[in-house]
Structure formats: C-alpha cells, structure tokens
Amino acid sequence: MARRRVGLWLVGGYGGVATTITLGLATMARGLNDRTGLVTELLDFRGLPLPEPGDFVVGGHDIRRTSFEASAREFRENSGVFEPSWLEACRDELAAASARVRPAPRLGLSRAVARLADWPDAPECRTAREAVDLIAADLAAFAESESVDHLIVLNVASTEPPFSLDATHERWKSLEPRLGDPGAVALPSSSLYALAAIEAGHTYINFTPSLGASIPALLERAGSTGSLLAGKDGKTGETLMKTVLAPMFAHRNLRVQSWVGHNIFGNRDGVVLDDPTSKSSKVETKDRVVAQILGYKPSSLVTIEYIPDMGDWKTAWDHIHFQGFLGTKMTLQFTWQGCDSLLAAPLAIDLARLADVEKRRGARGPMPHLACFFKSPEGVEENDFFKQFDALLAHCRHIKES
Amino acid sequence: MARRRVGLWLVGGYGGVATTITLGLATMARGLNDRTGLVTELLDFRGLPLPEPGDFVVGGHDIRRTSFEASAREFRENSGVFEPSWLEACRDELAAASARVRPAPRLGLSRAVARLADWPDAPECRTAREAVDLIAADLAAFAESESVDHLIVLNVASTEPPFSLDATHERWKSLEPRLGDPGAVALPSSSLYALAAIEAGHTYINFTPSLGASIPALLERAGSTGSLLAGKDGKTGETLMKTVLAPMFAHRNLRVQSWVGHNIFGNRDGVVLDDPTSKSSKVETKDRVVAQILGYKPSSLVTIEYIPDMGDWKTAWDHIHFQGFLGTKMTLQFTWQGCDSLLAAPLAIDLARLADVEKRRGARGPMPHLACFFKSPEGVEENDFFKQFDALLAHCRHIKES
Amino acid sequence: MARRRVGLWLVGGYGGVATTITLGLATMARGLNDRTGLVTELLDFRGLPLPEPGDFVVGGHDIRRTSFEASAREFRENSGVFEPSWLEACRDELAAASARVRPAPRLGLSRAVARLADWPDAPECRTAREAVDLIAADLAAFAESESVDHLIVLNVASTEPPFSLDATHERWKSLEPRLGDPGAVALPSSSLYALAAIEAGHTYINFTPSLGASIPALLERAGSTGSLLAGKDGKTGETLMKTVLAPMFAHRNLRVQSWVGHNIFGNRDGVVLDDPTSKSSKVETKDRVVAQILGYKPSSLVTIEYIPDMGDWKTAWDHIHFQGFLGTKMTLQFTWQGCDSLLAAPLAIDLARLADVEKRRGARGPMPHLACFFKSPEGVEENDFFKQFDALLAHCRHIKES
Amino acid sequence: MARRRVGLWLVGGYGGVATTITLGLATMARGLNDRTGLVTELLDFRGLPLPEPGDFVVGGHDIRRTSFEASAREFRENSGVFEPSWLEACRDELAAASARVRPAPRLGLSRAVARLADWPDAPECRTAREAVDLIAADLAAFAESESVDHLIVLNVASTEPPFSLDATHERWKSLEPRLGDPGAVALPSSSLYALAAIEAGHTYINFTPSLGASIPALLERAGSTGSLLAGKDGKTGETLMKTVLAPMFAHRNLRVQSWVGHNIFGNRDGVVLDDPTSKSSKVETKDRVVAQILGYKPSSLVTIEYIPDMGDWKTAWDHIHFQGFLGTKMTLQFTWQGCDSLLAAPLAIDLARLADVEKRRGARGPMPHLACFFKSPEGVEENDFFKQFDALLAHCRHIKES
Ligand SMILES: NC(=O)c1ccc[n+]([C@@H]2O[C@H](COP(=O)([O-])OP(=O)(O)OC[C@H]3O[C@@H](n4cnc5c(N)ncnc54)[C@H](O)[C@@H]3O)[C@@H](O)[C@H]2O)c1
Ligand SMILES: NC(=O)c1ccc[n+]([C@@H]2O[C@H](COP(=O)([O-])OP(=O)(O)OC[C@H]3O[C@@H](n4cnc5c(N)ncnc54)[C@H](O)[C@@H]3O)[C@@H](O)[C@H]2O)c1
Ligand SMILES: NC(=O)c1ccc[n+]([C@@H]2O[C@H](COP(=O)([O-])OP(=O)(O)OC[C@H]3O[C@@H](n4cnc5c(N)ncnc54)[C@H](O)[C@@H]3O)[C@@H](O)[C@H]2O)c1
Ligand SMILES: NC(=O)c1ccc[n+]([C@@H]2O[C@H](COP(=O)([O-])OP(=O)(O)OC[C@H]3O[C@@H](n4cnc5c(N)ncnc54)[C@H](O)[C@@H]3O)[C@@H](O)[C@H]2O)c1
Ligand code: NA
Ligand code: NA
C-alpha cells in the first residue's frame, strides 16, 4: 500500500516557525534529530495512526521572497540555533520545499506587515474573492502535483491587528456578496487563507492570534464543507506557564493579587508586534487565561516588547504576588528563556499529526480536544492546562477504543 | 445537638507551624481573618461535614517551655507577620491553649533537637514503653477534660534525622518486646507519639519528614485499632512547585536535563536542619518527586541552608535546564518567597478537617486521598499534584454521593 | 551655645517619603532606631558639623488634608513597615509636625495630581506670583515661629508631567512679568515652591523628577539671592543599580546590547505616575544614565507600572544582554525588591544635613558634589555612582582640611 | 625593526580557558573577531606599547593528550560557542600551537586531577627538582626555537586542593634541599611550574586559585631572578559582581545581613571542583571579598556545583538580604549567566599584554596594579573593583607620563 502523503501548507512559509517546521521535518526524516518536543511522541499517543515526518510534504505562501535555506541561516545567526551540518544534509529537501512556496496576494495586510512585503511577483487582486481564488488555485495545484491525501493549511504568518467584525460577518449569505466588493476590506489576510481552505474542504489550523477562521460566517461555511478546524495562537511559553501555575494557586486557595508578565524578544514576529495595533491582539489572549482559571480577576499587566538583540529567545519575567493564610503576602517570580520557534514548531507538527488522525476517521468541524495547544482555544472555556491535556488523552483513548 | 469538639494535639506545640495553627484557628473563630489558604474552603468541598475553626480545641507537647503568646511575638519579630491586634484580641484563647501544652518526654531525641530542650518539668522515662505511656496519659487526660469527640495527633515537631529500621520493626510481635528494653533506642521520638495515638485509636497525621507511623509494625498495630493515618511531610513550597511544573515538561515532551533547587531560610526548623543528619531526611523527600513524575532522572541538586536573618521566609531558587525540539537548550528559573509556617498551617488544618470527615463516616486506616498535601505521600506513588488533587476531589464526590 | 535649628520644609508633606522622613527623624531622636541607611553616618563623614536628627524641625505643604499619624498608619497597612510602637512613642512629635503642615495652593497642578487634592482650606490664587507669595508667607511664618537658623525646602511632592520651557524662561527679566499673568500657566507647581525658596534665599532641594529650580531664569535668580540648590530625582533603586553595574560592563569592555528594566509598585506616587504624561518624566531620567556611562546607546526599555497590591515595595526586574569575547552573548538579570520611601527618606535627610554643612561655611548656589544622590544630577555629566561618590568624599575632605 | 615575539606558555594548555585564548588570539590576528572583552582595548590604555594578538606565540603543558582543534570542537558541542568557520580558518595556527604543547610531568597532582591524566608520554620524575628541571627544559626549548623576547608562563590548569605550607616553605634555603627528596611532596604541581618560570626569570601569572608562586620561599627566589609575578584566580563572574555591588551597599550605609551565592556549571573545571578538597580553595576566595569590602561579616554561603549539562555556562544566583532605614529588610537577587572561558580568556590576554608592558620597562617582581583582574590579588587588601580599577589606571598614567 502506498504511503500516506500529508500536505502541510504554511501561510507565512519563510517565517521562523515555518522554517523550523520544515527543517525539523527534514532532519527527523533523516534521523538527524530525535523527537523531543513532540507531544505526539509520548507513550499516551502510541497506537494512533500518526503520519511520520517523512509523510509530510511542505508548501506555502509568503510575502517575502527568500528561501528556507536563507531563512534558516539568518535564524542561526540571530539566535544561535540549527547546526550548519543539518542545513548541508537537508539541502535538497529545503530547496524542493522552497520551490513550493508561492508569492502571497497582498490584500488585507496591516501596515506593519505590508512593510515586510518584498516579493515582486505578488499576484494582483482587487477583491477578497479574487484573493481567495488565487490562494485556492495555489492550494489546488499543490495538492494535485504532490498527490496529497489530506491538505492542511497552517497559519504561521505574522500577527495581524484586531479586526472589527460587523453584522455581515454573522452569516455566510450576508458576507459572501461583500467579498466581491472592491472598496471594502471585507476580511483580513488570515481569513482569506482560511476561507480558501474551507471552501475546498481542507483542514485549517490557526497557530496565530489573527482572526483566521474565527468568524461566524466562515464557521457556517465550514459546516457545509466539513473542514477540520483548530485554533488559535499556539501556547508555547509564558502563557503555558500561566495555565500551569494558576491552577496551583486556585487549588491551594491562595489569592493571587497581581500577575505581572513582561516579555522581550527580537525576532521578526517582534518587529510586527512592535506596532501597537498588532500587539493588542497578542496581549489580549495572554492576559485572559489567569482570570478564567482563578475565577476572579487579579491586577494584571502583560507587555511584549521588541528588543532586536534577543533574536528568537523570548524571555519572560513574571511576578506573581499572592496572599496566603492570615493575609500574608508572598511572591513567586519566574524567568522563562525559551527559543520561540523551537517551542512552536513541534506543537504545530503535533497539531498536523492529530488533525490527520481525525481526517482518517472521517471527523469534521472544530477539534476542541486540541485546546491544550492554544492560548485561546476556539469554543473551549477551559484554560487549565492539565484539564485540557486530560481532555486530549480522553479523546485519544476514545479513538483507540472505537 | 451539642457542637462537635475536635481535639487537635500538636506535637511540637510551640513551634512555628503549631503557633500559626493555634493563632489562625482563634482569629478565624473570631472572624478577624478570612479563610484564604484553606483548601477545604474551596467550592469543591461544600457539603462535607467539615468542623469549623471554633470546633477545634488545641493541646500539645513540646520540649521547650514557653507560651503561644511568646512564640507568636517572637515569630512576629523575626518574620514580620501576625498583627499585634490579633494577639491582643485572642489573648484568652492563646493562654488557655498554652495551659494545655505539656512537657514532652525527651527520649529518642536527636542531638540537634536535644539542644533545644529546656523545659525543666520534662517527665523522666527510661524506655520507649514508658514514654509512650506518659504520652498516652496526657492524651487521655486532654480528651477527657475537653470532652473531645475525635482526637487528632498532628506531628509538627522538629525534623528528626533518618532512623534505621531493622527486622524487629517489621512485625508488632517482634517490636513490642523491645519497647521495654532500657538499653536500645527502639523508636525515634516521632514514633513514640504515633504509637501512643495508634494504641488509643486516635488519628495520627505526620506533617514532617520524620518517621512517625511509617513503620510496618506500627501500621500493623493501627490495623487492629482502626486509627486513621496520613503523612508525610507537608507539601508547601518548592516541592509543590516541582510537582506542578514537572508534569508540564512531561506533557510537552520537553526533556529536563537538570533541576537544581536551592532553599534558604532562618527559622528554628532551619536550626535543626542545619545539622547534617537531620537535613538528609528533608533533601531526600524533596529530590525524588521530579524523577517519579518525569519517568527518568535528570541531574539534580537540592540544598536547604539555614540563614538566620531570613526568619520564616523560605526562599527557593530553582534552575531548570531542558532540551526542546532539535536539541535546543532552554531554561526556566523561579524564585519562591514564601512564609513557611503560613503556608503549612492552613494545610495542617485542612488535613485535620478532612480526617474528621473520615472519622464521622467510620473510615479506618491510611487516607491515600490526602496525597496532594504531602511531599512523600504514604503508600501513594503518584506525585503529580494535579492527579493527586483530582483523586482528592473524586474521593469527596464519592462521599457526598454516598 | 544654643543648639542649631534646621527647618525642613516638605513639599508633599504627607506623602510616603515625607512621612518616613518625619517619623524617622523622631524615632532616631528618641534612640528607637539606629542610623542604618544614612550615608552621612559613614566614617568618611566624621568630623563634619552635621545636624543631628533632633536638630531638625519639620513643616510642609500638601494638597491633601490628613496627618502624619494617619499617613504612617496607612503606609503600615499597605506596605507592612513601621512598628506600631514607634507611632505610639512619637505621637507628640507627629502631632506637632502635622500642625505645621499647611494647605498648598493648587495652581500649576497636573490633572493626575489635581485629582488627589482634597484640602478644603486650599488658598485661592490666580497667578504664579500670588501662589509664590502665599508659599513664601507660609515659609516665613514657619521660620519665624520656629526660630530656624537655616530653612531647607525639600520637594517630595508627586511627580509632575514634563513642562515645556520657552524663551521667556531663559532670563529672569522675561519670566518675571509673566508671573502676574492670570491666563498663562507660567510655571508648574514645583517651580512655584522653588521660586519662593530662592527669593527668600532658602535652600532648595528637588528630590523628584519635576522641574523645580531647573529653569535658567530661576538659576539666575538664585545667583543673586545665594540659595543653595540641589537636584534632581533621588537615586534609590533600579537607577542606583544601573549606575553601579554599567561601569562594570564598561571597565571590562563587555558590550551591552540591551538593558531592559521593568518596575512595578503600588504607592500613591504610582497612582500619579500611572498617568502617561507624568510617567514620561520618570522614564526619561531612568533611561539616560546607562548610555552616558557606556559611551554608546544600547537598546533599552524602561517601564514603571502601578500595581496597587505592591504598596511601597518597588520591585524592578532588569535584564541585561551583553556580548563578551568572540561575540559570545551572555545575560545578567537582577530583581530589586526595595521599599521605596525607606530608601528615599535617609537620602533626603543626608541631603539636608550636607546642605546645612554648606550653609554654615557660607557656600552659595548649586551643590554638584551631591550628584551621587540623584538620578539626574543638575549640571553634572557624570553618572558613574563610584565616581560621583569619590567626588563627594573629595569635597568633604576638602572641607575638613580647610 | 623586527616584531616583538611574546611567548605565552599555557599550563593546562588544552583546557577551556587555554583553548579560548589560543583560538581567540588566532581569530583576532586574522581579523575574524573584534576586541570586545579585552580591557586593554579601552581608550584608557591607548599609548601603551601593548603586544598585538599576532605578536603572541602559544605553547604549553597538559596532562591530557588531545589538540586545540579537538578541544575547541568539544567545547563547541557542550557549550554552543565558537563558529565552525573560525576553526576552519585557523586550522593551521591551531595545529602549529598543538605541536608546541608538551606532556606534563605528573608529580604533585591531586587525586581528582590525576584521574584526567591520559598522555602516555608523560615524563617520569621522582622529585620536585626533577619535575622543575623537566619543565624548565621545555620552556627553554620553546623560548629558543620560537626566539621569544619575553616568556610568560600562565597557569590555567585545573584547580588544586589547598596545600599546607610548613616552616620549610618560609625560606628558599630551607625549601631547596627538600626539592630533591623523593619521599615528600614538597610542592603542588602548580608551584613546580611557578618555580621553573621563576628560576629562569620568566614572568609567572596564576589565573587559578592554586598555590603557584604564593609561597614565601618562591617569592624570595623571584626577588633574586627578577621574575614578574601576578595572581591569583581570575575575577570573571559572580565574584566580580560581588566586588561591584558590595561597595554600593557600603556607600549607601545599607547593612547586608546575608549574601548567599549558588553557582552551577558543567565544564571540566567543574569535574575537578566536584571533588570536595579542590572545591574548598575556590569557595574560600569567593567568600572573603564581601566581608573585606563591607568591613563586617554578614551571614554568607557560597556553593559551586557541577551540573554536567550546563557546559561552560556558569550560572550564579545570588540573594542579598539587607537592612535599610528603620530596620526595613529588603532584597536584591541576581542571576549571572556567563560563559566562563569566554570571560576568562580575554582577561588572561590582558594580563599577558600588561605584563609585557612591564617587562619592556624593566620592572621586576609582583604587579599589584593588576589586582582588578583577580579574586585574591596577591599582596593587595583592596577588593573593591572600582578602587582596584582606579589603581590600574593610575599606574598606566604614570607609565605614560614617565
Ligand atoms: N512560540 C512562537 O513562536 C509562537 C507562539 C504562538 C504563536 N506564534 C505566532 O506564529 C506566527 C509566526 O511567528 P514567527 O516567529 O514565525 O514569525 P515570523 O515573522 O518569523 O514569520 C511570519 C512570516 O509570515 C509572513 N507573512 C506575514 N504576513 C503574511 C501574509 N499575509 N501572507 C503570507 N505570509 C505572510 C512573513 O513574511 C514572515 O515570513 C506569529 O503570528 C506568531 O505570533 C508564534
Ligand atoms: N512549610 C513548612 O513550614 C513545613 C512544611 C513541611 C513540613 N514542615 C515540618 O514541620 C515541622 C515543624 O516546623 P516548624 O517550622 O514549626 O519548626 P519549629 O522548629 O518552629 O517547631 C518545632 C517545635 O517542635 C518542638 N519539638 C522538637 N522535637 C520535639 C519532640 N520530640 N517532642 C515535642 N516537641 C518537639 C520544638 O521545641 C519546636 O517548638 C518541621 O519538621 C518541618 O520540617 C514544615
Ligand atoms: N524611592 C523613592 O521613593 C523616590 C525616589 C526618587 C524620587 N521620588 C519622588 O519623590 C516624590 C514623593 O514620592 P512619594 O512616594 O512620597 O509619593 P506620595 O504620592 O506618597 O507623596 C506625594 C505627596 O505630595 C503631595 N502633593 C502632590 N502635589 C503637590 C503639590 N503641588 N503641592 C503640595 N503637595 C503636593 C501629595 O498629596 C502627596 O501627599 C515623588 O515625586 C517621587 O517620584 C521618590
Ligand atoms: N572564568 C573562568 O573560567 C575561570 C575564572 C577564574 C579561574 N579559572 C581557573 O582557570 C583554570 C582553568 O579553567 P578551565 O575552565 O580552562 O578548566 P579545564 O578543566 O577546561 O582546563 C584545565 C586543563 O588543565 C589541565 N591540567 C590539569 N592539571 C594539570 C597540570 N598539573 N599540569 C598541566 N596541565 C594540567 C587539564 O588536563 C585541562 O586540560 C581553573 O583552575 C579555573 O578554576 C577559571
Ligand atoms: Na516551618
Ligand atoms: Na516613594
């Protein structure tokens, strides 16, 4: 029997996360690296029909013209990761993948993102509908030429600023006519990709805080095409810590008075977030989880600041001030020094693997059991990491038993 | 119907934890303080027949002659906690409780602890049996004069050094004859109290890393008297953090390479732990949990050092070095600044309340559902805090449903 | 010979720093506290004719109606400092000092500060000249009734937002006529006090980042009256650390790439700074010192955020990323947990003592030898703390030798 | 005129510090790296006749058989430093230097160090005198074949345990006869090298806490040969910080109550220090500086622990508990994450350069002006880093002016 081919289409293909995914899949396929960081390699996931690294074929869209090799080299220089020997060993895979990255339409870009766009061949388009169709054509060509069994569109593009929805976004029938309207920006860029994926019944996973598929009209549309959906915003560092520590305070009945978190980092995502409008999307998702878990809202503060020399090393300092017995004030502080894309990439691969398991068993629609991977799990109220993880395990047990 | 009277007998009655328990019960009974820090006040525990602060009557043993008032004042000066106004408001309760603290027999004390003993009236005794009987007589007199419905002996005395068990400790019938032997030290001090409690069918809870009831012959004896048992070593600070964070690394498949923890503090418990033999008991229980949760043993180091000016403020710095995807090395550090006795006392009260619930429903023997309160839960392999907490909740649901 | 009487007039008399100064002088005079924290108590300052705590008589202006006793109590509750027994012992001194605090004119207040003003008796005034004269009258009455030998006006009032100077502020003769103009706000509040002090030849010390006397026209005026001047912005915590650590990096030729500092605190000064316009004054002075010392400008970031439950405990986290030999990137992080007013008050007393030494020797004008006490030392380029301290010692040696 | 040739003889030639020196000199000579980290490149040192990187010729002794290339590669793998491209570019220099490293005699090694020795060609010797002569012969051959103008013997070998001196070490005439005695270990290994250097009038610099030349009899001997001497123990990380921060507390009259420092690292130096006897030398020098600077001894604790996965990344956590005004207790914590050899190597090069300046001007004997480079500056009481640095600058000014 032929091996399964899973297409992984990276929106933001030459970014840090996307490059790490692509290089990571290649080095794992060659046995140059072990599987540390992949949740799906834990014992609990044994017995699921998970695709192997070599089963994935990578393509994508980007607004910048470069290559995986150049992007990996740049990353190495700024952040001190990736062995030069890996780049050499995987030169062919990287080149082949670069050939499958297409220039992205520039509609619906924020100002901060538009400043990055430098690919001269970017296709012209005047309406959302035109952009969606251009994207859809690229997806179709990729699926066809690579004979993929399942196509997953993964959003790892730069974070967009918040986008205001209005009444027309509530229903597909009110949104659809607006898509052809050349004047209005009916959808942000991330949602154009989501819609293209949904209309073709592909799987759509949003690893970013951007809007993506999180629009009633798009969810309605997905209902009819059966696309698998997951999002949003990968839970990698400080927020992961928050959803791990807040339950501890809750279960010990220690009253959190304030939770202050300061994040600094220096990658391209930081350049974009440095624009105040983009940042607010991110801060919002990072700040809400604590109050949800505790059941009350302590004083809180979250900053994310761009400090160029930090490269991909996202460093967070959190200061948690809490009251214990007899009103005694105590403090917990932590410093998290994580390399962001190296934390994100394996989770994105996990999501793709678990989505493929769903696809094979004929599931459709949102995948709430994947909540533990996201800062803002769509349609899931629970932010306690351990409860989310238990839900994932329960789901997997259920699959294995059925 | 008459109100329930729960006797709480504090071994180490004038220590930091014991004093905080006693003052805390008094201020809560007077409504001077809220219930922050008491796990049993969480919504999940509603509906259980939990004794109220005013339902407890406190007594105890100590080797030092002082009073709750003096002990609280000293604590305040060294550690900056306890409002002077509370001491004033609760003067009567504190004085009454002090009158119920009895001089402890000095048999089986370690050298470091013996140095503290200054109560001239300490009863003479030459054998373990004599000491047990003296303790038992004090317990009986207390139970009688205070008409308690349930007597709980809680060990919050100074930590003992490790004690070597031999074959005679395996069975009650081989241990019993040795108790009358004046030459051999058949049991450490903590186990004398445990045995006195067990023989009278009282509940015994060991909040310290000392041996207490954790001896096969004593457990066998408890089997026949039906004593409720729980232990050992309250999980308050750094170890709590370990059993919260280690599961996060495990579930994300991040490989912990080393976990280094340095603890400094300056209370009397620290004076005793500063003696190398006592310290080893403590370090051992603090170090094991991480390996159990991860399923492999990273490099590790735990120190606990006595720094007088720190008072009760146990400050821990933990440095966790871990490997993520593609072998990338990352770091998490935390600093925990907790006031030790204020963290310990509410948990000890929780244990007493939950033990009383068991007593009322006629339960007997070990209480493994209380594992989440202990660094070394007796008879329980699981150290993951959240799994332990889930087990507690399941047990309470079961009680409420039955 | 009669004892010297030094008048210490506190602008912002009921604030945290002012209250700590007043209570501290009283407890030291009574021998309840030692002199820790007073620089002028170091051996190096022996032999200078320094006034003793009991030689000071305190008065002041505030916009809020309260008392030193109430203010100290509030401080105690929010920040856990000050022994209740001190308040009792010094009740009389505090009451007497409260009687010498006068309602402040409300002219030239920022919006954030104006929100605090609640003293009904605040004197009416329409022009800067009227306000200056009102202040001057209060100063004169105080000096007279207390028979002070030397009057020091110390600004410890809330921080003002930056104030734009124009050409008329360059010369006294162009500024003076504007003072009577009811329409324009010719000077911020801090400068009104400065001018009142200067015109009467009193000493003026600015412990805040507000403008105060730092205006060419006022300095010109001081030139003719001979007022002693010092400022501005007491160097107590994070900035002190910066001016201590930056020289280390410089002397080791380690290249600082970024210096990020996040400050959180919850006192009233924080309430005012929480207003973005006030904050910018503070951030500016905190950020400049590093570049001055290093001789180049690393990436930098300074935040100061108001977190109510922190009280006076200013907690700073600084992350310094530097390059060593062969481009190797390394990191220093520190956390400073200081009680702000307790750090500030002794320095303010030091300044007053050292100013009195100058007064006695007939000095006039700016006191650049006091640079080590200030974040933005007026007229001094040097920010290296040790060079500043050396300059102070040299000055004192010079005095002693002459 | 011919270029000056400075011979740099590295005792411990294949260690981390030595390898970094050798590679660093080579890459700087080729212009592949800038001079960051070299103190002697600061403006203050302009005008001194400093040798350039290309003026040094490296040789050495080691007990392990390897090569600079292998050592650099190993270092890279464990600690993530050194670009592969540098190793390639400097292949020839590294190979040439490796050819100049000689097998070390194994006399006087501690047990922990002896375990590392694996060079089969190690010369046999039974007495200290024989060992000294063997070393001297290697030095002479090197000086001759490389035509060096000045030979500097730099000790960067593994730390030795403390060595007890007795009366015979007081005078050269009592020590000398013992050197030929085959029974007694008259000197530790480090002192054998020191003596060989001294007898030939070469310069001797001790970058380690080992004894080296710090023996009265050897100093006496150096007095007659005129050797330049400096030591001991390079001040690179935590101790540097201590000698920078302690003066701040002193100058602000803040009373340090306790200073706790925990160091972890995982390089070969750590393997050796993990042996308790070796460690005590190091802890001793790290602990003393604070008390000297403050003028009183706070509680203190220093640990250095070997954690293999940390590689050369020495991470220190320091917790400083201090009392401010009115007895208020405050805290400063810092975490230093430095790559040890990369901090040490440039200082060692600075020392060699500054020693060569002295040599050219005909100086002889100890060089106390180099104190700022050492944890335990020989013959210098002052540990305040800034005072030490001022002394160095004064010395250099003096040279330039004369
Ligand atoms: N730990 C993490 O790294 C992490 C965690 C959670 C979420 N995320 C999110 O993942 C995303 C990617 O992060 P990154 O570090 O790789 O950022 P990056 O800036 O390195 O990569 C983003 C890429 O997207 C491209 N791009 C931007 N807009 C595009 C568009 N409209 N169409 C096509 N390409 C576009 C950019 O050119 C760039 O190559 C960000 O939104 C980030 O917030 C990252
Ligand atoms: N967070 C915590 O505080 C915490 C957590 C877990 C465990 N513990 C354990 O709780 C115990 C008490 O801690 P603490 O801070 O109150 O210590 P403490 O030193 O203040 O109090 C111990 C008291 O026990 C008394 N004592 C010692 N040996 C005795 C004996 N054989 N019989 C009777 N009295 C005796 C001492 O005189 C002292 O009053 C310690 O063993 C400690 O390790 C504390
Ligand atoms: N470590 C430190 O505490 C520190 C260090 C440097 C500078 N400072 C500065 O010292 C000042 C005082 O700090 P604080 O913590 O005592 O603040 P605070 O808010 O407790 O006290 C300020 C007082 O000034 C009064 N006030 C405000 N405007 C006034 C005006 N125009 N006239 C008269 N009174 C006025 C307020 O009512 C208040 O009582 C602030 O500007 C602060 O930035 C403090
Ligand atoms: N920041 C720093 O790295 C720093 C700071 C101060 C002092 N030091 C000291 O510098 C020394 C070197 O540190 P390192 O990290 O390079 O250690 P290392 O273990 O990497 O190198 C030491 C080398 O010395 C060799 N050696 C040991 N004993 C010898 C002997 N008797 N004769 C000849 N060779 C011998 C070993 O084989 C090894 O190659 C240590 O003593 C260390 O304490 C280092
Ligand atoms: Na305790
Ligand atoms: Na303040």
PDB file of N, CA and C and ligand atoms in Angstrom, chain B residues 16-17 265 267 269 312 340-341 344, ligand 5:
ATOM      1  N   GLY B  16       6.719  27.015  65.018  1.00  0.00           N
ATOM      2  CA  GLY B  16       6.155  27.992  64.096  1.00  0.00           C
ATOM      3  C   GLY B  16       4.848  27.528  63.495  1.00  0.00           C
ATOM      4  N   VAL B  17       4.810  26.312  63.016  1.00  0.00           N
ATOM      5  CA  VAL B  17       3.592  25.817  62.383  1.00  0.00           C
ATOM      6  C   VAL B  17       2.488  25.706  63.430  1.00  0.00           C
ATOM      7  N   PHE B 265      16.495  29.563  54.502  1.00  0.00           N
ATOM      8  CA  PHE B 265      15.518  30.066  55.460  1.00  0.00           C
ATOM      9  C   PHE B 265      16.159  30.148  56.826  1.00  0.00           C
ATOM     10  N   ASN B 267      14.323  29.927  60.191  1.00  0.00           N
ATOM     11  CA  ASN B 267      13.544  29.695  61.416  1.00  0.00           C
ATOM     12  C   ASN B 267      14.143  28.551  62.237  1.00  0.00           C
ATOM     13  N   ASP B 269      13.180  25.547  62.608  1.00  0.00           N
ATOM     14  CA  ASP B 269      13.277  24.317  61.820  1.00  0.00           C
ATOM     15  C   ASP B 269      14.615  24.315  61.074  1.00  0.00           C
ATOM     16  N   ASP B 312      11.276  33.118  58.866  1.00  0.00           N
ATOM     17  CA  ASP B 312      10.422  32.061  58.324  1.00  0.00           C
ATOM     18  C   ASP B 312      10.265  32.174  56.808  1.00  0.00           C
ATOM     19  N   ASP B 340       6.968  30.211  55.514  1.00  0.00           N
ATOM     20  CA  ASP B 340       6.786  28.776  55.621  1.00  0.00           C
ATOM     21  C   ASP B 340       5.617  28.349  56.509  1.00  0.00           C
ATOM     22  N   SER B 341       5.555  28.865  57.695  1.00  0.00           N
ATOM     23  CA  SER B 341       4.527  28.399  58.626  1.00  0.00           C
ATOM     24  C   SER B 341       3.148  28.847  58.174  1.00  0.00           C
ATOM     25  N   ALA B 344       2.172  26.318  55.752  1.00  0.00           N
ATOM     26  CA  ALA B 344       1.953  24.991  56.328  1.00  0.00           C
ATOM     27  C   ALA B 344       0.666  24.918  57.147  1.00  0.00           C
TER      28      ALA B 344
HETATM   29 NA    NA E   5       8.226  25.912  59.260  1.00  0.00          NA
END
